[in-house]
Amino acid sequence: LLGAAAHPALCPPAGSCTMSTAEDAEWLRWVTKQFGSIAGEDKEINLEEFKTALQVKESFFAERFFALFDSDGSGTISLEELLKALSLLVHGNETDKLRFLFQVYDVGRALRHIRVPALTRRGACSPRSGSGSIDLDELRVVLRWCLRESAIALPEERLGDLTLALFEAADKDHSGSITFEELKEELEGFPEVMENLTISAASWLKPPPPRERSCRPRYLSRVYWHNHRSKLACLGGYAGLNLLLFALAALRHASLGGWMAVARGCGQCLNFNCTFLAVLMLRRCLTWLRATPIAKVLPLDQHVVFHQLVGYVVLALAAVHTGAHIANFSRLARQDGHHALAEYLLSARPGVGGLGGTASQTGLALQGLLATMLAFSSPCIRRSGHFEVFYWTHLSYISIWTLLILHGPHFWKWFVVPGCLFVLEKVVGLAWRHAGGLRIVEVNLLPSKVTHLVIERPQFFHYKPGDYVYLNIPAIATYEWHPFTISSAPEQQETLWLHIRSLGQWTNKLYEYFQQPESPSPEPKPLSRSLREKRCRHWVQVGADGAQLSANAECYIDGPYGTPTRRIFTSEHAVLIGAGIGITPFASILQSIMYRYRRRKQSCPSCHYSWCEDLRDEEMMLRKVDFIWINRDQKHFEWFVSLLTKLEMEQAEQEPGGRFLEMHMYMTSALSKNDMKAIGLQMALDLLAAKEQRDSITGLRTRTQPGRPDWSKVFGKVAEEKKGKVQVFFCGSPALAKVIRAHCEHFGFRFFKENF
């Protein structure tokens, strides 16, 4: 019923508090329909049905709204009562809406019981109302429920500060209570609150607006082609090359029959694609190419996506190639009359192809291995706690390449150079891995099951901000290597930081392993018993939400490998967007940015005049950085809040009042300002933040915004600043990436997504 209030898509445009006759009729039909679907046969809505429809976390606001809608005090809401109250809120004037909010807050003696007065036709308080004013205790009760509704946990002392800040601002005459006129005067100082109050009231039963459909598909827009030109060009070149290879091979063998022409054409394409699969996973070569002009032409950031695409193409080509040969063998068996189809497929026959005429047998083995590899490479396998199944089946690429050399007489010509590079990369990786294990010198267990590893940095280990490494900890799993972004800056010489969120089997084992250091598992994992015997561990409790462990555990790393974020320092205006643990690459980048920014700032010791020293373009071209961090709830901010606090302090020292690095924090579980249940809380948070110059939720100077970002407004503000060419870098969920990518295309910004 009132669930539409939780969905911004159902809200009318700002300021649209009136509706036309046609819209009003549609609204009435919608209200009647929604009411009927919830009320049931008795044609009345009780409190429990109302709570479900309102979709609130706590019952306080549902009870308050219910009591105000129940004008006759019967304990149920009829359609007539609902229409009367909602019509007042939708069509009423500003005073009517404010009085409704005032009555929600004026709980009076009724704050211990839900029986409070209903909203009258004129919006005035009935004789059974609260006291007609809001005292400090009432406001504290309401704000406490606001905090619970927004999933914000603050100590009682902080709640008292919020209550006092709002109360002192609204109690104009210092009488010890807030009257309706005083609340109205205070709210008028917050124009956006007045606007949101109208939106909140009008949106409750507003029918969803018709979805606007563009006359031109997104993929045909000029902006889309401009932002994806390198990717689309490579896809076109890839498709064209496959068609050319197929055509040349098919024409060369056309005299052998149609099925043979198809088989040879697919075989030539397989020679190329099976080699190209290896090229796309040459991570060290690709990392080196990122530092060359080729990175501006080729979509190196999409190498994993292309690898997956080529894998599907290989399976399809192999299926057609095998099917064409089977059809040809079937034709030969019918013509021969002495040999069955099974003999052609399962027996080595000179002249058939392959080493010793084993083309049929090696081909069938290849088909089985490819199908198995693809089946166990699906996301449902890799991300459902069965990574080792994906890992071991993927190692069959060694068998596949071996069989391809035996199967196809010309495959080795395609594979020799990429194969040598692939072997060289593996040898270098093995050398790194067996040069000696590294020590995990410290482990911090952070909220939301995040493990912060502090690892000693190898002497000749050089990396760029945002790079990632493959990590192996024998005590967790002997043969498993997993990629994680380095969260420390390259300028930090002695240690490397990794922040690992527990999302899968391996990462959960990691967190649990360090969570119980004094009670090792009764069934030790491979190679972990001796490790447990040798290492010395000391447990230090540092708080209820986290713990710190000084450890001497052993690990191995392979890398570093480059990511799209290497482009950040060649940007003019960079927008960094991290969702949840997606802040990890930006933690390293933000630290490095401030290191470089500090190097640019110089000051005279005599007159204290400061100026900015120019660095080489490739080191830093940045003129402005906007950092946006989106978290689901309050505790997730604790991952990097100390780092962000330090960055804020450094910028305040280096550039008082400057906006070189601007932070934007969003908490999606908190009710947004267009929700009536959060207006008082958001006003109090704003007032206290302005007074103390710090946010009550994170402790940063940057005010945490409730809800999700309005990307149109965010990017519109970025565009208005005109600080140079804008590039947006994102790390987070694929669903959010699609939304941000679409907005970047609209504004003409380049978009880069972090990929492993």
GROMACS .gro file of C-alpha atoms in nm, residues 149-586:
model
  438
  149GLU     CA    1   1.462   0.272   1.094
  150SER     CA    2   1.781   0.385   0.915
  151ALA     CA    3   1.994   0.106   1.070
  152ILE     CA    4   2.224   0.361   1.232
  153ALA     CA    5   2.376   0.269   1.570
  154LEU     CA    6   2.489   0.560   1.784
  155PRO     CA    7   2.562   0.572   2.158
  156GLU     CA    8   2.304   0.735   2.384
  157GLU     CA    9   2.533   1.032   2.433
  158ARG     CA   10   2.542   1.093   2.059
  159LEU     CA   11   2.164   1.058   2.037
  160GLY     CA   12   2.142   1.323   2.306
  161ASP     CA   13   2.367   1.555   2.103
  162LEU     CA   14   2.148   1.509   1.796
  163THR     CA   15   1.830   1.571   1.993
  164LEU     CA   16   1.972   1.883   2.154
  165ALA     CA   17   2.100   2.022   1.824
  166LEU     CA   18   1.758   1.995   1.659
  167PHE     CA   19   1.569   2.105   1.971
  168GLU     CA   20   1.779   2.417   2.026
  169ALA     CA   21   1.747   2.514   1.662
  170ALA     CA   22   1.367   2.474   1.658
  171ASP     CA   23   1.282   2.611   2.005
  172LYS     CA   24   1.296   2.974   1.897
  173ASP     CA   25   1.153   3.123   2.216
  174HIS     CA   26   1.352   2.895   2.449
  175SER     CA   27   1.031   2.787   2.620
  176GLY     CA   28   1.140   2.426   2.658
  177SER     CA   29   0.908   2.293   2.389
  178ILE     CA   30   0.859   2.318   2.013
  179THR     CA   31   0.528   2.446   1.886
  180PHE     CA   32   0.390   2.388   1.540
  181GLU     CA   33   0.477   2.743   1.432
  182GLU     CA   34   0.835   2.703   1.554
  183LEU     CA   35   0.877   2.372   1.369
  184LYS     CA   36   0.733   2.531   1.057
  185GLU     CA   37   0.976   2.823   1.083
  186GLU     CA   38   1.272   2.589   1.128
  187LEU     CA   39   1.171   2.368   0.835
  188GLU     CA   40   1.134   2.671   0.610
  189GLY     CA   41   1.508   2.718   0.652
  190PHE     CA   42   1.556   2.383   0.477
  191PRO     CA   43   1.392   2.423   0.133
  192GLU     CA   44   1.498   2.075   0.022
  193VAL     CA   45   1.322   1.925   0.326
  194MET     CA   46   0.998   2.100   0.236
  195GLU     CA   47   1.026   1.970  -0.118
  196ASN     CA   48   1.098   1.617   0.001
  197LEU     CA   49   0.808   1.626   0.243
  198THR     CA   50   0.575   1.690  -0.050
  199ILE     CA   51   0.737   1.412  -0.250
  200SER     CA   52   0.711   1.165   0.038
  201ALA     CA   53   0.343   1.231   0.100
  202ALA     CA   54   0.242   1.239  -0.265
  203SER     CA   55   0.433   0.923  -0.358
  204TRP     CA   56   0.270   0.679  -0.119
  205LEU     CA   57  -0.002   0.569  -0.352
  206LYS     CA   58   0.114   0.737  -0.670
  207PRO     CA   59   0.078   0.491  -0.961
  208PRO     CA   60   0.410   0.405  -1.124
  209PRO     CA   61   0.484   0.639  -1.417
  210PRO     CA   62   0.497   0.485  -1.764
  211ARG     CA   63   0.850   0.389  -1.859
  212GLU     CA   64   0.990   0.620  -2.120
  213ARG     CA   65   1.131   0.437  -2.416
  214SER     CA   66   1.393   0.594  -2.631
  215CYS     CA   67   1.325   0.587  -3.000
  216ARG     CA   68   1.685   0.483  -3.055
  217PRO     CA   69   1.841   0.179  -2.879
  218ARG     CA   70   2.133   0.261  -2.650
  219TYR     CA   71   2.370   0.055  -2.864
  220LEU     CA   72   2.300   0.272  -3.167
  221SER     CA   73   2.375   0.602  -2.995
  222ARG     CA   74   2.677   0.804  -3.096
  223VAL     CA   75   2.796   0.832  -2.735
  224TYR     CA   76   2.795   0.454  -2.690
  225TRP     CA   77   3.008   0.402  -3.000
  226HIS     CA   78   3.247   0.678  -2.893
  227ASN     CA   79   3.301   0.530  -2.545
  228HIS     CA   80   3.335   0.172  -2.673
  229ARG     CA   81   3.520   0.239  -2.995
  230SER     CA   82   3.832   0.037  -2.908
  231LYS     CA   83   3.629  -0.259  -2.780
  232LEU     CA   84   3.393  -0.257  -3.078
  233ALA     CA   85   3.683  -0.218  -3.322
  234CYS     CA   86   3.859  -0.519  -3.171
  235LEU     CA   87   3.540  -0.725  -3.179
  236GLY     CA   88   3.493  -0.632  -3.543
  237GLY     CA   89   3.852  -0.717  -3.626
  238TYR     CA   90   3.826  -1.045  -3.436
  239ALA     CA   91   3.507  -1.146  -3.619
  240GLY     CA   92   3.651  -1.041  -3.953
  241LEU     CA   93   3.971  -1.238  -3.902
  242ASN     CA   94   3.775  -1.551  -3.812
  243LEU     CA   95   3.559  -1.517  -4.122
  244LEU     CA   96   3.867  -1.467  -4.338
  245LEU     CA   97   4.046  -1.771  -4.193
  246PHE     CA   98   3.736  -1.985  -4.234
  247ALA     CA   99   3.680  -1.876  -4.592
  248LEU     CA  100   4.041  -1.932  -4.701
  249ALA     CA  101   4.061  -2.281  -4.547
  250ALA     CA  102   3.715  -2.382  -4.672
  251LEU     CA  103   3.789  -2.272  -5.028
  252ARG     CA  104   4.122  -2.455  -5.025
  253HIS     CA  105   3.949  -2.783  -4.936
  254ALA     CA  106   3.623  -2.734  -5.128
  255SER     CA  107   3.713  -3.014  -5.370
  256LEU     CA  108   3.694  -3.268  -5.085
  257GLY     CA  109   3.326  -3.201  -5.027
  258GLY     CA  110   3.110  -2.964  -4.828
  259TRP     CA  111   3.154  -3.128  -4.489
  260MET     CA  112   3.532  -3.134  -4.526
  261ALA     CA  113   3.533  -2.767  -4.627
  262VAL     CA  114   3.338  -2.679  -4.311
  263ALA     CA  115   3.563  -2.895  -4.094
  264ARG     CA  116   3.884  -2.745  -4.236
  265GLY     CA  117   3.747  -2.391  -4.206
  266CYS     CA  118   3.657  -2.443  -3.840
  267GLY     CA  119   3.992  -2.615  -3.782
  268GLN     CA  120   4.184  -2.313  -3.909
  269CYS     CA  121   3.976  -2.085  -3.685
  270LEU     CA  122   4.047  -2.317  -3.392
  271ASN     CA  123   4.421  -2.287  -3.457
  272PHE     CA  124   4.390  -1.911  -3.413
  273ASN     CA  125   4.140  -1.904  -3.124
  274CYS     CA  126   4.311  -2.169  -2.911
  275THR     CA  127   4.631  -1.966  -2.943
  276PHE     CA  128   4.446  -1.638  -2.877
  277LEU     CA  129   4.313  -1.782  -2.549
  278ALA     CA  130   4.671  -1.806  -2.425
  279VAL     CA  131   4.756  -1.454  -2.544
  280LEU     CA  132   4.465  -1.308  -2.348
  281MET     CA  133   4.598  -1.453  -2.023
  282LEU     CA  134   4.957  -1.328  -2.057
  283ARG     CA  135   4.906  -1.102  -1.755
  284ARG     CA  136   5.265  -0.984  -1.727
  285CYS     CA  137   5.281  -0.893  -2.095
  286LEU     CA  138   4.945  -0.716  -2.072
  287THR     CA  139   5.063  -0.526  -1.762
  288TRP     CA  140   5.371  -0.413  -1.955
  289LEU     CA  141   5.156  -0.307  -2.251
  290ARG     CA  142   4.950  -0.080  -2.024
  291ALA     CA  143   5.249   0.151  -2.000
  292THR     CA  144   5.278   0.180  -2.381
  293PRO     CA  145   5.073   0.377  -2.639
  294ILE     CA  146   4.908   0.047  -2.735
  295ALA     CA  147   4.694   0.078  -2.421
  296LYS     CA  148   4.510   0.369  -2.586
  297VAL     CA  149   4.420   0.153  -2.886
  298LEU     CA  150   4.352  -0.195  -2.750
  299PRO     CA  151   4.092  -0.264  -2.477
  300LEU     CA  152   4.342  -0.428  -2.243
  301ASP     CA  153   4.103  -0.384  -1.951
  302GLN     CA  154   3.862  -0.628  -2.114
  303HIS     CA  155   4.110  -0.915  -2.152
  304VAL     CA  156   3.919  -1.142  -1.909
  305VAL     CA  157   3.588  -1.072  -2.084
  306PHE     CA  158   3.750  -1.144  -2.423
  307HIS     CA  159   3.904  -1.461  -2.280
  308GLN     CA  160   3.558  -1.584  -2.179
  309LEU     CA  161   3.412  -1.486  -2.517
  310VAL     CA  162   3.686  -1.668  -2.708
  311GLY     CA  163   3.631  -1.972  -2.484
  312TYR     CA  164   3.267  -1.991  -2.595
  313VAL     CA  165   3.373  -1.942  -2.958
  314VAL     CA  166   3.626  -2.228  -2.928
  315LEU     CA  167   3.360  -2.462  -2.790
  316ALA     CA  168   3.117  -2.369  -3.071
  317LEU     CA  169   3.382  -2.409  -3.342
  318ALA     CA  170   3.494  -2.741  -3.193
  319ALA     CA  171   3.136  -2.869  -3.193
  320VAL     CA  172   3.086  -2.772  -3.560
  321HIS     CA  173   3.432  -2.906  -3.652
  322THR     CA  174   3.359  -3.241  -3.482
  323GLY     CA  175   3.007  -3.261  -3.625
  324ALA     CA  176   3.133  -3.194  -3.979
  325HIS     CA  177   3.395  -3.468  -3.951
  326ILE     CA  178   3.138  -3.716  -3.813
  327ALA     CA  179   2.905  -3.633  -4.105
  328ASN     CA  180   3.193  -3.686  -4.347
  329PHE     CA  181   3.294  -4.017  -4.184
  330SER     CA  182   2.931  -4.129  -4.198
  331ARG     CA  183   2.930  -4.057  -4.572
  332LEU     CA  184   3.255  -4.249  -4.619
  333ALA     CA  185   3.120  -4.545  -4.418
  334ARG     CA  186   2.812  -4.565  -4.640
  335GLN     CA  187   3.023  -4.549  -4.958
  336ASP     CA  188   3.281  -4.800  -4.832
  337GLY     CA  189   3.041  -5.058  -4.695
  338HIS     CA  190   3.325  -5.245  -4.516
  339HIS     CA  191   3.392  -5.011  -4.223
  340ALA     CA  192   3.144  -4.883  -3.967
  341LEU     CA  193   3.134  -4.524  -3.845
  342ALA     CA  194   3.271  -4.634  -3.505
  343GLU     CA  195   3.588  -4.763  -3.674
  344TYR     CA  196   3.649  -4.425  -3.835
  345LEU     CA  197   3.603  -4.250  -3.498
  346LEU     CA  198   3.781  -4.488  -3.258
  347SER     CA  199   4.059  -4.648  -3.466
  348ALA     CA  200   4.379  -4.483  -3.582
  349ARG     CA  201   4.387  -4.472  -3.961
  350PRO     CA  202   4.682  -4.347  -4.168
  351GLY     CA  203   4.592  -4.050  -4.381
  352VAL     CA  204   4.314  -3.933  -4.153
  353GLY     CA  205   4.537  -3.674  -3.990
  354GLY     CA  206   4.708  -3.621  -3.659
  355LEU     CA  207   5.012  -3.802  -3.525
  356GLY     CA  208   4.991  -4.162  -3.646
  357GLY     CA  209   4.641  -4.109  -3.785
  358THR     CA  210   4.492  -4.037  -3.440
  359ALA     CA  211   4.305  -3.722  -3.538
  360SER     CA  212   3.965  -3.878  -3.460
  361GLN     CA  213   4.062  -4.001  -3.113
  362THR     CA  214   4.245  -3.682  -3.010
  363GLY     CA  215   3.956  -3.478  -3.150
  364LEU     CA  216   3.698  -3.658  -2.937
  365ALA     CA  217   3.921  -3.623  -2.629
  366LEU     CA  218   3.958  -3.251  -2.700
  367GLN     CA  219   3.582  -3.211  -2.733
  368GLY     CA  220   3.528  -3.376  -2.395
  369LEU     CA  221   3.795  -3.170  -2.221
  370LEU     CA  222   3.663  -2.843  -2.367
  371ALA     CA  223   3.306  -2.919  -2.260
  372THR     CA  224   3.421  -3.013  -1.909
  373MET     CA  225   3.631  -2.699  -1.874
  374LEU     CA  226   3.345  -2.476  -1.987
  375ALA     CA  227   3.092  -2.647  -1.759
  376PHE     CA  228   3.308  -2.599  -1.450
  377SER     CA  229   3.406  -2.242  -1.540
  378SER     CA  230   3.053  -2.111  -1.494
  379PRO     CA  231   2.994  -1.845  -1.225
  380CYS     CA  232   2.770  -2.081  -1.028
  381ILE     CA  233   3.073  -2.308  -0.977
  382ARG     CA  234   3.339  -2.045  -0.918
  383ARG     CA  235   3.135  -1.833  -0.675
  384SER     CA  236   2.950  -2.100  -0.483
  385GLY     CA  237   3.235  -2.226  -0.269
  386HIS     CA  238   3.375  -2.471  -0.527
  387PHE     CA  239   3.667  -2.272  -0.663
  388GLU     CA  240   3.898  -2.573  -0.644
  389VAL     CA  241   3.675  -2.756  -0.896
  390PHE     CA  242   3.713  -2.463  -1.138
  391TYR     CA  243   4.087  -2.446  -1.068
  392TRP     CA  244   4.169  -2.812  -1.130
  393THR     CA  245   3.949  -2.851  -1.437
  394HIS     CA  246   4.096  -2.532  -1.582
  395LEU     CA  247   4.443  -2.681  -1.552
  396SER     CA  248   4.339  -2.918  -1.831
  397TYR     CA  249   4.454  -2.644  -2.073
  398ILE     CA  250   4.793  -2.819  -2.057
  399SER     CA  251   4.637  -3.141  -2.187
  400ILE     CA  252   4.434  -2.949  -2.444
  401TRP     CA  253   4.736  -2.775  -2.594
  402THR     CA  254   4.929  -3.105  -2.596
  403LEU     CA  255   4.644  -3.283  -2.777
  404LEU     CA  256   4.609  -2.991  -3.021
  405ILE     CA  257   4.974  -3.029  -3.121
  406LEU     CA  258   4.912  -3.401  -3.180
  407HIS     CA  259   4.576  -3.341  -3.349
  408GLY     CA  260   4.640  -3.049  -3.585
  409PRO     CA  261   4.948  -3.059  -3.810
  410HIS     CA  262   4.974  -2.678  -3.825
  411PHE     CA  263   4.872  -2.576  -3.474
  412TRP     CA  264   5.231  -2.561  -3.350
  413LYS     CA  265   5.308  -2.284  -3.601
  414TRP     CA  266   5.040  -2.065  -3.444
  415PHE     CA  267   5.128  -2.159  -3.088
  416VAL     CA  268   5.507  -2.146  -3.080
  417VAL     CA  269   5.552  -1.774  -2.994
  418PRO     CA  270   5.253  -1.728  -2.757
  419GLY     CA  271   5.327  -2.066  -2.603
  420CYS     CA  272   5.687  -1.969  -2.529
  421LEU     CA  273   5.571  -1.642  -2.373
  422PHE     CA  274   5.315  -1.830  -2.165
  423VAL     CA  275   5.578  -2.077  -2.042
  424LEU     CA  276   5.816  -1.788  -1.967
  425GLU     CA  277   5.549  -1.613  -1.759
  426LYS     CA  278   5.482  -1.932  -1.566
  427VAL     CA  279   5.854  -1.984  -1.503
  428VAL     CA  280   5.888  -1.628  -1.373
  429GLY     CA  281   5.582  -1.680  -1.154
  430LEU     CA  282   5.721  -2.007  -1.015
  431ALA     CA  283   6.053  -1.838  -0.949
  432TRP     CA  284   5.873  -1.567  -0.751
  433ARG     CA  285   5.671  -1.825  -0.563
  434HIS     CA  286   5.966  -2.045  -0.472
  435ALA     CA  287   6.216  -1.769  -0.403
  436GLY     CA  288   6.100  -1.786  -0.044
  437GLY     CA  289   5.777  -1.731   0.140
  438LEU     CA  290   5.678  -1.393   0.277
  439ARG     CA  291   5.571  -1.329   0.633
  440ILE     CA  292   5.227  -1.205   0.728
  441VAL     CA  293   5.342  -0.968   1.000
  442GLU     CA  294   4.999  -0.854   1.115
  443VAL     CA  295   4.633  -0.951   1.072
  444ASN     CA  296   4.338  -0.726   1.153
  445LEU     CA  297   3.991  -0.878   1.162
  446LEU     CA  298   3.754  -0.600   1.062
  447PRO     CA  299   3.373  -0.569   1.070
  448SER     CA  300   3.164  -0.756   0.814
  449LYS     CA  301   3.421  -1.038   0.803
  450VAL     CA  302   3.700  -0.847   0.631
  451THR     CA  303   4.056  -0.970   0.685
  452HIS     CA  304   4.327  -0.705   0.665
  453LEU     CA  305   4.666  -0.867   0.597
  454VAL     CA  306   4.990  -0.678   0.645
  455ILE     CA  307   5.262  -0.861   0.449
  456GLU     CA  308   5.631  -0.787   0.434
  457ARG     CA  309   5.718  -0.629   0.099
  458PRO     CA  310   5.985  -0.805  -0.112
  459GLN     CA  311   6.293  -0.597  -0.181
  460PHE     CA  312   6.248  -0.566  -0.557
  461PHE     CA  313   5.869  -0.566  -0.567
  462HIS     CA  314   5.751  -0.261  -0.765
  463TYR     CA  315   5.389  -0.188  -0.843
  464LYS     CA  316   5.148   0.087  -0.941
  465PRO     CA  317   4.848   0.213  -0.739
  466GLY     CA  318   4.548  -0.013  -0.797
  467ASP     CA  319   4.752  -0.319  -0.905
  468TYR     CA  320   4.664  -0.665  -0.777
  469VAL     CA  321   4.851  -0.982  -0.685
  470TYR     CA  322   4.770  -1.351  -0.661
  471LEU     CA  323   4.793  -1.474  -0.303
  472ASN     CA  324   4.862  -1.824  -0.174
  473ILE     CA  325   4.857  -1.919   0.194
  474PRO     CA  326   4.954  -2.287   0.233
  475ALA     CA  327   4.785  -2.310   0.572
  476ILE     CA  328   4.450  -2.233   0.405
  477ALA     CA  329   4.486  -2.423   0.076
  478THR     CA  330   4.813  -2.551  -0.064
  479TYR     CA  331   4.751  -2.500  -0.435
  480GLU     CA  332   4.492  -2.223  -0.452
  481TRP     CA  333   4.591  -1.876  -0.574
  482HIS     CA  334   4.340  -1.592  -0.553
  483PRO     CA  335   4.361  -1.234  -0.687
  484PHE     CA  336   4.335  -0.939  -0.447
  485THR     CA  337   4.397  -0.570  -0.498
  486ILE     CA  338   4.685  -0.412  -0.308
  487SER     CA  339   4.532  -0.153  -0.075
  488SER     CA  340   4.857   0.016   0.032
  489ALA     CA  341   5.035   0.284  -0.170
  490PRO     CA  342   5.358   0.205  -0.361
  491GLU     CA  343   5.527   0.477  -0.157
  492GLN     CA  344   5.485   0.253   0.151
  493GLN     CA  345   5.815   0.069   0.132
  494GLU     CA  346   5.814  -0.193   0.407
  495THR     CA  347   5.478  -0.369   0.385
  496LEU     CA  348   5.188  -0.455   0.154
  497TRP     CA  349   4.824  -0.435   0.258
  498LEU     CA  350   4.548  -0.662   0.139
  499HIS     CA  351   4.184  -0.624   0.247
  500ILE     CA  352   3.994  -0.948   0.183
  501ARG     CA  353   3.620  -0.976   0.230
  502SER     CA  354   3.477  -1.317   0.318
  503LEU     CA  355   3.256  -1.403   0.022
  504GLY     CA  356   3.361  -1.754  -0.079
  505GLN     CA  357   3.498  -2.075   0.064
  506TRP     CA  358   3.865  -1.973   0.066
  507THR     CA  359   3.808  -1.623   0.204
  508ASN     CA  360   3.579  -1.757   0.477
  509LYS     CA  361   3.844  -2.012   0.575
  510LEU     CA  362   4.100  -1.731   0.593
  511TYR     CA  363   3.888  -1.526   0.831
  512GLU     CA  364   3.800  -1.825   1.049
  513TYR     CA  365   4.163  -1.942   1.056
  514PHE     CA  366   4.282  -1.619   1.213
  515GLN     CA  367   3.967  -1.580   1.422
  516GLN     CA  368   4.058  -1.881   1.636
  517PRO     CA  369   4.437  -1.879   1.665
  518GLU     CA  370   4.450  -2.073   1.989
  519SER     CA  371   4.238  -2.367   1.872
  520PRO     CA  372   4.372  -2.516   1.548
  521SER     CA  373   4.152  -2.739   1.338
  522PRO     CA  374   4.153  -3.108   1.444
  523GLU     CA  375   4.198  -3.194   1.076
  524PRO     CA  376   4.495  -2.983   0.958
  525LYS     CA  377   4.495  -2.875   0.598
  526PRO     CA  378   4.781  -2.983   0.365
  527LEU     CA  379   5.117  -2.832   0.462
  528SER     CA  380   4.959  -2.649   0.755
  529ARG     CA  381   5.067  -2.871   1.048
  530SER     CA  382   5.434  -2.779   1.033
  531LEU     CA  383   5.341  -2.419   0.976
  532ARG     CA  384   5.129  -2.417   1.289
  533GLU     CA  385   5.414  -2.576   1.486
  534LYS     CA  386   5.673  -2.326   1.367
  535ARG     CA  387   5.490  -1.998   1.388
  536CYS     CA  388   5.440  -1.797   1.703
  537ARG     CA  389   5.119  -1.605   1.736
  538HIS     CA  390   5.003  -1.345   1.985
  539TRP     CA  391   4.636  -1.245   2.013
  540VAL     CA  392   4.541  -0.892   2.111
  541GLN     CA  393   4.176  -0.790   2.148
  542VAL     CA  394   4.122  -0.434   2.031
  543GLY     CA  395   3.745  -0.395   2.043
  544ALA     CA  396   3.408  -0.556   2.007
  545ASP     CA  397   3.397  -0.522   1.630
  546GLY     CA  398   3.747  -0.629   1.539
  547ALA     CA  399   4.069  -0.786   1.655
  548GLN     CA  400   4.436  -0.756   1.576
  549LEU     CA  401   4.673  -1.047   1.538
  550SER     CA  402   5.050  -1.023   1.529
  551ALA     CA  403   5.147  -1.325   1.323
  552ASN     CA  404   5.443  -1.491   1.165
  553ALA     CA  405   5.246  -1.688   0.909
  554GLU     CA  406   5.384  -1.767   0.564
  555CYS     CA  407   5.235  -1.671   0.228
  556TYR     CA  408   5.334  -1.639  -0.138
  557ILE     CA  409   5.241  -1.373  -0.390
  558ASP     CA  410   5.248  -1.362  -0.770
  559GLY     CA  411   5.239  -1.028  -0.946
  560PRO     CA  412   5.185  -0.739  -0.958
  561TYR     CA  413   4.935  -0.713  -1.242
  562GLY     CA  414   4.794  -0.391  -1.385
  563THR     CA  415   4.434  -0.268  -1.387
  564PRO     CA  416   4.236   0.014  -1.555
  565THR     CA  417   4.306   0.239  -1.256
  566ARG     CA  418   4.659   0.300  -1.385
  567ARG     CA  419   4.501   0.565  -1.607
  568ILE     CA  420   4.394   0.774  -1.309
  569PHE     CA  421   4.713   0.977  -1.287
  570THR     CA  422   4.692   1.075  -1.652
  571SER     CA  423   4.336   1.204  -1.601
  572GLU     CA  424   4.251   1.567  -1.543
  573HIS     CA  425   3.933   1.512  -1.342
  574ALA     CA  426   3.904   1.162  -1.196
  575VAL     CA  427   3.586   1.030  -1.036
  576LEU     CA  428   3.655   0.721  -0.823
  577ILE     CA  429   3.347   0.515  -0.728
  578GLY     CA  430   3.376   0.225  -0.487
  579ALA     CA  431   3.087   0.009  -0.368
  580GLY     CA  432   3.151  -0.176  -0.042
  581ILE     CA  433   3.488  -0.352  -0.046
  582GLY     CA  434   3.527  -0.208  -0.397
  583ILE     CA  435   3.709   0.077  -0.225
  584THR     CA  436   4.020  -0.146  -0.203
  585PRO     CA  437   4.200  -0.029  -0.522
  586PHE     CA  438   4.110   0.331  -0.444
   0.00000   0.00000   0.00000
